Amino acid sequence: FYQHEITFLGDSDLTATQIHDFGLSEVKRISDEMDKLLRSQGLTTGSVGERVVALAEDPTQLFADSDEGRQELLDYLNQEIETIMEKAPQLFATMPTIGVEVKRIPKVIEAGAPGGFYTPPTLDGSRKGEFSINLRNMKEVPKFSLKTLTYHEAAPGHHFQIALNMEQTDIGLMRQNAPFNGFVEGWALYSELVALEMGMYEGDVWGNLGRLQAELYRAVRLVVDTGLHYKKWTREESIEYYVSNTPNANSDAVKMVERHVAMPSQATAYKVGMLKLLA
């Protein structure tokens, strides 16, 4: 069943063992890159995770916990999208005709909502694509992590792939809207690297650290998902691997492991899909 899920959700013929081993090697590679980057900025004390946590608590990386601070954050990210849209024609022969914007998740639902998600535009073009970001706790959204999240959820990530798919009116309604997990999430993660190649992190060392942190999280998913479902890891072993290898809090590790339990292989599709696009 698990191998079926890898094929179905990851659109891959890799085995669980191959994914697990690839994940281990990627965790090491990305952790080493993050360590080198942190050391270049004089941050040498503690593990990679501890140093990233310390950076996330630096006041220079936090927007004010106020309506004004939240609006400043939204303006910053919408400006990033404008810059991406200006640069994208250098790489992309086809651009979505429908725009995308960043909005705050409404207060009434933010307590139970995820950190961020993309909502496609309407088929008739009456509503833009939207990247909704959760601003319930401003300490959860340090500045160095935000550019990468925007490139993933909006442009050139989910919005480019999904909006362009929806604009192909000659392929039938089902194919216009069909979400292929390995392609959708693989493209969005690959887009974070495309943004690097576009120069979006030029002169922004901490933004690039945020990109590496996001990729590290996806590499850890490969190890834990296959660990749970193929190597018979316990829930506790899986949580501990997250805590030991990412800067994320224990509560985040618990939520992610429960996601693995509920949706076997779904979270492997990000790096597996990215790997296919790189190939």
PDB file of C-alpha atoms in Angstrom:
ATOM      1  CA  PHE A   1       0.000   0.000   0.000  1.00  0.00           C
ATOM      2  CA  TYR A   2       2.765   2.445   0.866  1.00  0.00           C
ATOM      3  CA  GLN A   3       4.549   1.833  -2.437  1.00  0.00           C
ATOM      4  CA  HIS A   4       1.238   2.503  -4.165  1.00  0.00           C
ATOM      5  CA  GLU A   5       0.971   5.829  -2.326  1.00  0.00           C
ATOM      6  CA  ILE A   6       4.480   6.803  -3.457  1.00  0.00           C
ATOM      7  CA  THR A   7       3.377   6.175  -7.044  1.00  0.00           C
ATOM      8  CA  PHE A   8      -0.020   7.832  -6.615  1.00  0.00           C
ATOM      9  CA  LEU A   9       0.941  10.939  -4.614  1.00  0.00           C
ATOM     10  CA  GLY A  10       4.567  11.311  -5.673  1.00  0.00           C
ATOM     11  CA  ASP A  11       4.073  10.201  -9.274  1.00  0.00           C
ATOM     12  CA  SER A  12       7.323   8.289  -8.791  1.00  0.00           C
ATOM     13  CA  ASP A  13       8.721   4.803  -9.289  1.00  0.00           C
ATOM     14  CA  LEU A  14      11.325   5.285  -6.541  1.00  0.00           C
ATOM     15  CA  THR A  15      11.248   2.741  -3.735  1.00  0.00           C
ATOM     16  CA  ALA A  16      10.801   3.649  -0.077  1.00  0.00           C
ATOM     17  CA  THR A  17      14.437   2.701   0.560  1.00  0.00           C
ATOM     18  CA  GLN A  18      15.676   4.967  -2.243  1.00  0.00           C
ATOM     19  CA  ILE A  19      13.596   7.880  -0.920  1.00  0.00           C
ATOM     20  CA  HIS A  20      14.812   7.314   2.646  1.00  0.00           C
ATOM     21  CA  ASP A  21      18.472   7.223   1.610  1.00  0.00           C
ATOM     22  CA  PHE A  22      18.056  10.273  -0.632  1.00  0.00           C
ATOM     23  CA  GLY A  23      16.435  12.095   2.272  1.00  0.00           C
ATOM     24  CA  LEU A  24      19.337  11.297   4.597  1.00  0.00           C
ATOM     25  CA  SER A  25      21.879  12.582   2.084  1.00  0.00           C
ATOM     26  CA  GLU A  26      19.860  15.749   1.438  1.00  0.00           C
ATOM     27  CA  VAL A  27      19.468  16.467   5.166  1.00  0.00           C
ATOM     28  CA  LYS A  28      23.261  16.337   5.504  1.00  0.00           C
ATOM     29  CA  ARG A  29      23.942  18.416   2.377  1.00  0.00           C
ATOM     30  CA  ILE A  30      21.476  21.172   3.271  1.00  0.00           C
ATOM     31  CA  SER A  31      22.490  21.236   6.958  1.00  0.00           C
ATOM     32  CA  ASP A  32      26.127  21.643   5.900  1.00  0.00           C
ATOM     33  CA  GLU A  33      25.192  24.534   3.578  1.00  0.00           C
ATOM     34  CA  MET A  34      23.248  26.231   6.369  1.00  0.00           C
ATOM     35  CA  ASP A  35      26.154  25.783   8.786  1.00  0.00           C
ATOM     36  CA  LYS A  36      28.569  27.338   6.288  1.00  0.00           C
ATOM     37  CA  LEU A  37      26.253  30.291   5.692  1.00  0.00           C
ATOM     38  CA  LEU A  38      25.702  30.888   9.423  1.00  0.00           C
ATOM     39  CA  ARG A  39      29.435  30.734  10.106  1.00  0.00           C
ATOM     40  CA  SER A  40      30.075  33.273   7.347  1.00  0.00           C
ATOM     41  CA  GLN A  41      27.891  35.684   9.337  1.00  0.00           C
ATOM     42  CA  GLY A  42      29.656  35.015  12.631  1.00  0.00           C
ATOM     43  CA  LEU A  43      27.035  32.662  14.091  1.00  0.00           C
ATOM     44  CA  THR A  44      29.124  29.712  15.267  1.00  0.00           C
ATOM     45  CA  THR A  45      27.715  28.669  18.658  1.00  0.00           C
ATOM     46  CA  GLY A  46      25.210  25.827  18.945  1.00  0.00           C
ATOM     47  CA  SER A  47      23.651  23.472  16.431  1.00  0.00           C
ATOM     48  CA  VAL A  48      22.318  24.706  13.109  1.00  0.00           C
ATOM     49  CA  GLY A  49      18.784  24.527  14.503  1.00  0.00           C
ATOM     50  CA  GLU A  50      19.686  26.474  17.640  1.00  0.00           C
ATOM     51  CA  ARG A  51      21.352  29.213  15.609  1.00  0.00           C
ATOM     52  CA  VAL A  52      18.346  29.542  13.282  1.00  0.00           C
ATOM     53  CA  VAL A  53      15.989  29.725  16.282  1.00  0.00           C
ATOM     54  CA  ALA A  54      18.149  32.508  17.748  1.00  0.00           C
ATOM     55  CA  LEU A  55      17.997  34.394  14.446  1.00  0.00           C
ATOM     56  CA  ALA A  56      14.200  34.011  14.352  1.00  0.00           C
ATOM     57  CA  GLU A  57      14.021  35.753  17.733  1.00  0.00           C
ATOM     58  CA  ASP A  58      16.218  38.668  16.614  1.00  0.00           C
ATOM     59  CA  PRO A  59      14.098  41.866  16.696  1.00  0.00           C
ATOM     60  CA  THR A  60      15.525  42.893  13.314  1.00  0.00           C
ATOM     61  CA  GLN A  61      13.818  39.837  11.800  1.00  0.00           C
ATOM     62  CA  LEU A  62      10.368  40.540  13.251  1.00  0.00           C
ATOM     63  CA  PHE A  63       7.596  42.817  12.042  1.00  0.00           C
ATOM     64  CA  ALA A  64       5.720  44.706  14.761  1.00  0.00           C
ATOM     65  CA  ASP A  65       2.905  42.825  16.520  1.00  0.00           C
ATOM     66  CA  SER A  66       0.319  45.411  15.470  1.00  0.00           C
ATOM     67  CA  ASP A  67      -2.054  46.168  12.608  1.00  0.00           C
ATOM     68  CA  GLU A  68       0.635  48.442  11.151  1.00  0.00           C
ATOM     69  CA  GLY A  69       3.283  45.708  11.408  1.00  0.00           C
ATOM     70  CA  ARG A  70       1.023  43.188   9.724  1.00  0.00           C
ATOM     71  CA  GLN A  71       0.251  45.583   6.892  1.00  0.00           C
ATOM     72  CA  GLU A  72       3.977  46.271   6.483  1.00  0.00           C
ATOM     73  CA  LEU A  73       4.565  42.532   6.109  1.00  0.00           C
ATOM     74  CA  LEU A  74       1.811  42.192   3.479  1.00  0.00           C
ATOM     75  CA  ASP A  75       3.163  45.182   1.553  1.00  0.00           C
ATOM     76  CA  TYR A  76       6.664  43.676   1.636  1.00  0.00           C
ATOM     77  CA  LEU A  77       5.480  40.378   0.168  1.00  0.00           C
ATOM     78  CA  ASN A  78       3.247  41.931  -2.473  1.00  0.00           C
ATOM     79  CA  GLN A  79       6.273  43.968  -3.565  1.00  0.00           C
ATOM     80  CA  GLU A  80       8.263  40.725  -3.866  1.00  0.00           C
ATOM     81  CA  ILE A  81       5.566  39.363  -6.185  1.00  0.00           C
ATOM     82  CA  GLU A  82       5.733  42.521  -8.321  1.00  0.00           C
ATOM     83  CA  THR A  83       9.504  42.105  -8.640  1.00  0.00           C
ATOM     84  CA  ILE A  84       9.155  38.437  -9.585  1.00  0.00           C
ATOM     85  CA  MET A  85       6.564  39.319 -12.232  1.00  0.00           C
ATOM     86  CA  GLU A  86       8.939  41.892 -13.733  1.00  0.00           C
ATOM     87  CA  LYS A  87      11.805  39.390 -13.915  1.00  0.00           C
ATOM     88  CA  ALA A  88       9.847  36.281 -14.899  1.00  0.00           C
ATOM     89  CA  PRO A  89       9.614  36.985 -18.664  1.00  0.00           C
ATOM     90  CA  GLN A  90      13.410  36.539 -18.803  1.00  0.00           C
ATOM     91  CA  LEU A  91      12.867  32.857 -17.960  1.00  0.00           C
ATOM     92  CA  PHE A  92       9.241  32.079 -18.799  1.00  0.00           C
ATOM     93  CA  ALA A  93       7.866  32.144 -22.330  1.00  0.00           C
ATOM     94  CA  THR A  94       4.309  31.885 -20.996  1.00  0.00           C
ATOM     95  CA  MET A  95       2.954  33.939 -18.095  1.00  0.00           C
ATOM     96  CA  PRO A  96      -0.411  33.677 -16.321  1.00  0.00           C
ATOM     97  CA  THR A  97      -2.780  36.412 -17.467  1.00  0.00           C
ATOM     98  CA  ILE A  98      -4.443  36.451 -14.037  1.00  0.00           C
ATOM     99  CA  GLY A  99      -2.564  38.097 -11.164  1.00  0.00           C
ATOM    100  CA  VAL A 100      -1.873  36.927  -7.624  1.00  0.00           C
ATOM    101  CA  GLU A 101      -1.770  38.786  -4.305  1.00  0.00           C
ATOM    102  CA  VAL A 102      -0.919  38.156  -0.663  1.00  0.00           C
ATOM    103  CA  LYS A 103      -3.710  38.445   1.901  1.00  0.00           C
ATOM    104  CA  ARG A 104      -3.998  37.824   5.607  1.00  0.00           C
ATOM    105  CA  ILE A 105      -6.005  34.805   6.751  1.00  0.00           C
ATOM    106  CA  PRO A 106      -9.083  36.299   8.464  1.00  0.00           C
ATOM    107  CA  LYS A 107      -8.836  36.613  12.241  1.00  0.00           C
ATOM    108  CA  VAL A 108     -11.995  34.566  12.732  1.00  0.00           C
ATOM    109  CA  ILE A 109     -10.319  31.393  11.381  1.00  0.00           C
ATOM    110  CA  GLU A 110      -6.583  32.028  11.910  1.00  0.00           C
ATOM    111  CA  ALA A 111      -6.328  30.051  15.191  1.00  0.00           C
ATOM    112  CA  GLY A 112      -7.004  26.766  13.398  1.00  0.00           C
ATOM    113  CA  ALA A 113      -5.554  27.623   9.996  1.00  0.00           C
ATOM    114  CA  PRO A 114      -2.138  26.585   8.592  1.00  0.00           C
ATOM    115  CA  GLY A 115       0.771  28.990   8.171  1.00  0.00           C
ATOM    116  CA  GLY A 116      -0.066  29.732   4.561  1.00  0.00           C
ATOM    117  CA  PHE A 117      -1.801  28.355   1.493  1.00  0.00           C
ATOM    118  CA  TYR A 118      -2.623  29.208  -2.111  1.00  0.00           C
ATOM    119  CA  THR A 119      -6.153  29.624  -3.487  1.00  0.00           C
ATOM    120  CA  PRO A 120      -6.448  29.444  -7.299  1.00  0.00           C
ATOM    121  CA  PRO A 121      -8.207  32.184  -9.269  1.00  0.00           C
ATOM    122  CA  THR A 122     -11.723  31.597 -10.515  1.00  0.00           C
ATOM    123  CA  LEU A 123     -12.043  30.040 -13.954  1.00  0.00           C
ATOM    124  CA  ASP A 124     -13.765  33.168 -15.256  1.00  0.00           C
ATOM    125  CA  GLY A 125     -10.929  35.370 -14.015  1.00  0.00           C
ATOM    126  CA  SER A 126     -13.158  37.427 -11.713  1.00  0.00           C
ATOM    127  CA  ARG A 127     -10.894  36.749  -8.717  1.00  0.00           C
ATOM    128  CA  LYS A 128      -7.093  36.696  -8.653  1.00  0.00           C
ATOM    129  CA  GLY A 129      -5.005  33.913  -7.221  1.00  0.00           C
ATOM    130  CA  GLU A 130      -4.393  34.425  -3.498  1.00  0.00           C
ATOM    131  CA  PHE A 131      -1.559  33.519  -1.157  1.00  0.00           C
ATOM    132  CA  SER A 132      -3.125  33.573   2.310  1.00  0.00           C
ATOM    133  CA  ILE A 133      -0.668  33.950   5.198  1.00  0.00           C
ATOM    134  CA  ASN A 134      -1.378  33.405   8.893  1.00  0.00           C
ATOM    135  CA  LEU A 135      -0.423  36.421  11.002  1.00  0.00           C
ATOM    136  CA  ARG A 136      -1.869  35.270  14.339  1.00  0.00           C
ATOM    137  CA  ASN A 137       1.602  35.316  15.919  1.00  0.00           C
ATOM    138  CA  MET A 138       4.226  37.594  14.401  1.00  0.00           C
ATOM    139  CA  LYS A 139       7.017  35.540  15.969  1.00  0.00           C
ATOM    140  CA  GLU A 140       5.990  32.660  13.701  1.00  0.00           C
ATOM    141  CA  VAL A 141       6.778  34.694  10.566  1.00  0.00           C
ATOM    142  CA  PRO A 142      10.353  36.016  10.839  1.00  0.00           C
ATOM    143  CA  LYS A 143      11.373  38.089   7.855  1.00  0.00           C
ATOM    144  CA  PHE A 144      14.101  35.719   6.597  1.00  0.00           C
ATOM    145  CA  SER A 145      11.515  32.955   6.010  1.00  0.00           C
ATOM    146  CA  LEU A 146       8.939  35.004   4.114  1.00  0.00           C
ATOM    147  CA  LYS A 147      10.407  35.415   0.635  1.00  0.00           C
ATOM    148  CA  THR A 148      10.770  31.680   0.110  1.00  0.00           C
ATOM    149  CA  LEU A 149       7.235  31.032   1.355  1.00  0.00           C
ATOM    150  CA  THR A 150       5.951  33.605  -1.130  1.00  0.00           C
ATOM    151  CA  TYR A 151       7.884  32.132  -4.062  1.00  0.00           C
ATOM    152  CA  HIS A 152       6.469  28.700  -3.148  1.00  0.00           C
ATOM    153  CA  GLU A 153       2.835  29.648  -2.610  1.00  0.00           C
ATOM    154  CA  ALA A 154       2.519  32.447  -5.187  1.00  0.00           C
ATOM    155  CA  ALA A 155       5.028  33.250  -7.918  1.00  0.00           C
ATOM    156  CA  PRO A 156       6.707  31.468  -9.567  1.00  0.00           C
ATOM    157  CA  GLY A 157       5.292  28.584  -7.497  1.00  0.00           C
ATOM    158  CA  HIS A 158       1.709  27.424  -7.187  1.00  0.00           C
ATOM    159  CA  HIS A 159       0.231  30.404  -9.017  1.00  0.00           C
ATOM    160  CA  PHE A 160       2.259  29.920 -12.203  1.00  0.00           C
ATOM    161  CA  GLN A 161       1.610  26.199 -12.427  1.00  0.00           C
ATOM    162  CA  ILE A 162      -2.039  26.171 -11.379  1.00  0.00           C
ATOM    163  CA  ALA A 163      -3.204  29.385 -13.060  1.00  0.00           C
ATOM    164  CA  LEU A 164      -1.546  28.425 -16.359  1.00  0.00           C
ATOM    165  CA  ASN A 165      -3.162  24.992 -16.140  1.00  0.00           C
ATOM    166  CA  MET A 166      -6.564  26.606 -15.595  1.00  0.00           C
ATOM    167  CA  GLU A 167      -6.080  28.873 -18.613  1.00  0.00           C
ATOM    168  CA  GLN A 168      -5.814  25.870 -20.977  1.00  0.00           C
ATOM    169  CA  THR A 169      -9.456  25.868 -21.973  1.00  0.00           C
ATOM    170  CA  ASP A 170      -8.957  23.235 -24.693  1.00  0.00           C
ATOM    171  CA  ILE A 171      -8.019  20.358 -22.354  1.00  0.00           C
ATOM    172  CA  GLY A 172     -11.358  19.868 -20.620  1.00  0.00           C
ATOM    173  CA  LEU A 173     -12.687  21.040 -17.265  1.00  0.00           C
ATOM    174  CA  MET A 174     -11.375  18.097 -15.257  1.00  0.00           C
ATOM    175  CA  ARG A 175      -7.787  18.462 -16.486  1.00  0.00           C
ATOM    176  CA  GLN A 176      -7.924  22.227 -16.003  1.00  0.00           C
ATOM    177  CA  ASN A 177      -8.547  21.646 -12.290  1.00  0.00           C
ATOM    178  CA  ALA A 178      -6.915  18.281 -11.567  1.00  0.00           C
ATOM    179  CA  PRO A 179      -4.283  18.551  -8.771  1.00  0.00           C
ATOM    180  CA  PHE A 180      -1.393  16.132  -9.328  1.00  0.00           C
ATOM    181  CA  ASN A 181       0.376  16.186  -5.965  1.00  0.00           C
ATOM    182  CA  GLY A 182       3.885  15.318  -7.165  1.00  0.00           C
ATOM    183  CA  PHE A 183       3.763  17.994  -9.887  1.00  0.00           C
ATOM    184  CA  VAL A 184       2.003  20.690  -7.840  1.00  0.00           C
ATOM    185  CA  GLU A 185       4.257  20.440  -4.777  1.00  0.00           C
ATOM    186  CA  GLY A 186       7.360  19.433  -6.720  1.00  0.00           C
ATOM    187  CA  TRP A 187       7.029  22.528  -8.882  1.00  0.00           C
ATOM    188  CA  ALA A 188       6.437  24.809  -5.895  1.00  0.00           C
ATOM    189  CA  LEU A 189       9.580  23.576  -4.118  1.00  0.00           C
ATOM    190  CA  TYR A 190      11.586  23.730  -7.343  1.00  0.00           C
ATOM    191  CA  SER A 191      10.353  27.324  -7.743  1.00  0.00           C
ATOM    192  CA  GLU A 192      12.217  28.301  -4.588  1.00  0.00           C
ATOM    193  CA  LEU A 193      15.424  27.339  -6.405  1.00  0.00           C
ATOM    194  CA  VAL A 194      14.268  29.104  -9.576  1.00  0.00           C
ATOM    195  CA  ALA A 195      13.891  32.292  -7.503  1.00  0.00           C
ATOM    196  CA  LEU A 196      17.519  31.901  -6.429  1.00  0.00           C
ATOM    197  CA  GLU A 197      18.559  31.561 -10.081  1.00  0.00           C
ATOM    198  CA  MET A 198      16.534  34.693 -10.882  1.00  0.00           C
ATOM    199  CA  GLY A 199      18.616  36.667  -8.388  1.00  0.00           C
ATOM    200  CA  MET A 200      15.810  37.160  -5.863  1.00  0.00           C
ATOM    201  CA  TYR A 201      18.163  36.397  -2.955  1.00  0.00           C
ATOM    202  CA  GLU A 202      21.028  38.530  -4.244  1.00  0.00           C
ATOM    203  CA  GLY A 203      22.479  40.464  -1.313  1.00  0.00           C
ATOM    204  CA  ASP A 204      20.067  38.757   1.091  1.00  0.00           C
ATOM    205  CA  VAL A 205      22.056  36.191   3.068  1.00  0.00           C
ATOM    206  CA  TRP A 206      19.278  35.599   5.596  1.00  0.00           C
ATOM    207  CA  GLY A 207      16.661  35.197   2.884  1.00  0.00           C
ATOM    208  CA  ASN A 208      18.797  32.466   1.348  1.00  0.00           C
ATOM    209  CA  LEU A 209      19.046  30.833   4.780  1.00  0.00           C
ATOM    210  CA  GLY A 210      15.248  30.806   4.813  1.00  0.00           C
ATOM    211  CA  ARG A 211      15.280  29.038   1.453  1.00  0.00           C
ATOM    212  CA  LEU A 212      17.659  26.387   2.774  1.00  0.00           C
ATOM    213  CA  GLN A 213      15.598  25.946   5.931  1.00  0.00           C
ATOM    214  CA  ALA A 214      12.471  25.335   3.834  1.00  0.00           C
ATOM    215  CA  GLU A 215      14.278  22.753   1.688  1.00  0.00           C
ATOM    216  CA  LEU A 216      15.728  21.065   4.774  1.00  0.00           C
ATOM    217  CA  TYR A 217      12.226  20.650   6.183  1.00  0.00           C
ATOM    218  CA  ARG A 218      11.149  18.882   2.976  1.00  0.00           C
ATOM    219  CA  ALA A 219      14.228  16.617   3.062  1.00  0.00           C
ATOM    220  CA  VAL A 220      13.445  15.612   6.653  1.00  0.00           C
ATOM    221  CA  ARG A 221       9.945  14.681   5.487  1.00  0.00           C
ATOM    222  CA  LEU A 222      11.453  12.075   3.145  1.00  0.00           C
ATOM    223  CA  VAL A 223      13.286  10.429   6.030  1.00  0.00           C
ATOM    224  CA  VAL A 224      10.404  10.484   8.494  1.00  0.00           C
ATOM    225  CA  ASP A 225       7.611   9.443   6.119  1.00  0.00           C
ATOM    226  CA  THR A 226       9.539   6.407   4.923  1.00  0.00           C
ATOM    227  CA  GLY A 227      10.769   5.806   8.458  1.00  0.00           C
ATOM    228  CA  LEU A 228       7.220   5.587   9.759  1.00  0.00           C
ATOM    229  CA  HIS A 229       5.586   3.626   6.970  1.00  0.00           C
ATOM    230  CA  TYR A 230       8.418   1.434   5.733  1.00  0.00           C
ATOM    231  CA  LYS A 231      11.034   1.144   8.456  1.00  0.00           C
ATOM    232  CA  LYS A 232       8.441   0.926  11.240  1.00  0.00           C
ATOM    233  CA  TRP A 233       9.642   3.900  13.255  1.00  0.00           C
ATOM    234  CA  THR A 234       7.517   4.813  16.252  1.00  0.00           C
ATOM    235  CA  ARG A 235       5.679   8.116  16.546  1.00  0.00           C
ATOM    236  CA  GLU A 236       8.202   9.201  19.199  1.00  0.00           C
ATOM    237  CA  GLU A 237      11.219   8.308  17.029  1.00  0.00           C
ATOM    238  CA  SER A 238       9.708  10.317  14.164  1.00  0.00           C
ATOM    239  CA  ILE A 239       9.080  13.393  16.314  1.00  0.00           C
ATOM    240  CA  GLU A 240      12.621  13.196  17.690  1.00  0.00           C
ATOM    241  CA  TYR A 241      14.118  13.148  14.176  1.00  0.00           C
ATOM    242  CA  TYR A 242      12.274  16.367  13.320  1.00  0.00           C
ATOM    243  CA  VAL A 243      13.318  18.062  16.548  1.00  0.00           C
ATOM    244  CA  SER A 244      16.960  16.994  16.118  1.00  0.00           C
ATOM    245  CA  ASN A 245      17.287  18.004  12.477  1.00  0.00           C
ATOM    246  CA  THR A 246      15.170  21.149  12.021  1.00  0.00           C
ATOM    247  CA  PRO A 247      14.841  24.463  13.869  1.00  0.00           C
ATOM    248  CA  ASN A 248      11.093  23.880  14.248  1.00  0.00           C
ATOM    249  CA  ALA A 249       9.392  23.605  17.620  1.00  0.00           C
ATOM    250  CA  ASN A 250       8.304  20.281  19.118  1.00  0.00           C
ATOM    251  CA  SER A 251       4.650  21.208  18.489  1.00  0.00           C
ATOM    252  CA  ASP A 252       5.414  21.589  14.761  1.00  0.00           C
ATOM    253  CA  ALA A 253       7.104  18.184  14.747  1.00  0.00           C
ATOM    254  CA  VAL A 254       4.056  16.576  16.337  1.00  0.00           C
ATOM    255  CA  LYS A 255       1.726  18.124  13.745  1.00  0.00           C
ATOM    256  CA  MET A 256       3.944  17.005  10.876  1.00  0.00           C
ATOM    257  CA  VAL A 257       4.247  13.425  12.129  1.00  0.00           C
ATOM    258  CA  GLU A 258       0.478  13.224  12.512  1.00  0.00           C
ATOM    259  CA  ARG A 259       0.199  14.481   8.937  1.00  0.00           C
ATOM    260  CA  HIS A 260       2.480  11.627   7.831  1.00  0.00           C
ATOM    261  CA  VAL A 261       0.301   9.149   9.716  1.00  0.00           C
ATOM    262  CA  ALA A 262      -2.909  10.450   8.148  1.00  0.00           C
ATOM    263  CA  MET A 263      -1.584  10.863   4.583  1.00  0.00           C
ATOM    264  CA  PRO A 264       1.190   8.357   3.817  1.00  0.00           C
ATOM    265  CA  SER A 265       3.637   9.684   1.187  1.00  0.00           C
ATOM    266  CA  GLN A 266       1.856  13.013   0.593  1.00  0.00           C
ATOM    267  CA  ALA A 267       4.720  14.971   2.145  1.00  0.00           C
ATOM    268  CA  THR A 268       7.401  13.105   0.167  1.00  0.00           C
ATOM    269  CA  ALA A 269       6.066  14.559  -3.087  1.00  0.00           C
ATOM    270  CA  TYR A 270       7.753  17.946  -2.578  1.00  0.00           C
ATOM    271  CA  LYS A 271      11.356  16.754  -2.803  1.00  0.00           C
ATOM    272  CA  VAL A 272      10.557  13.775  -5.062  1.00  0.00           C
ATOM    273  CA  GLY A 273       8.776  16.083  -7.499  1.00  0.00           C
ATOM    274  CA  MET A 274      11.576  18.635  -7.304  1.00  0.00           C
ATOM    275  CA  LEU A 275      14.091  15.875  -8.010  1.00  0.00           C
ATOM    276  CA  LYS A 276      12.200  14.938 -11.183  1.00  0.00           C
ATOM    277  CA  LEU A 277      12.143  18.550 -12.378  1.00  0.00           C
ATOM    278  CA  LEU A 278      15.859  18.935 -11.690  1.00  0.00           C
ATOM    279  CA  ALA A 279      16.534  15.763 -13.668  1.00  0.00           C
TER     280      ALA A 279
END
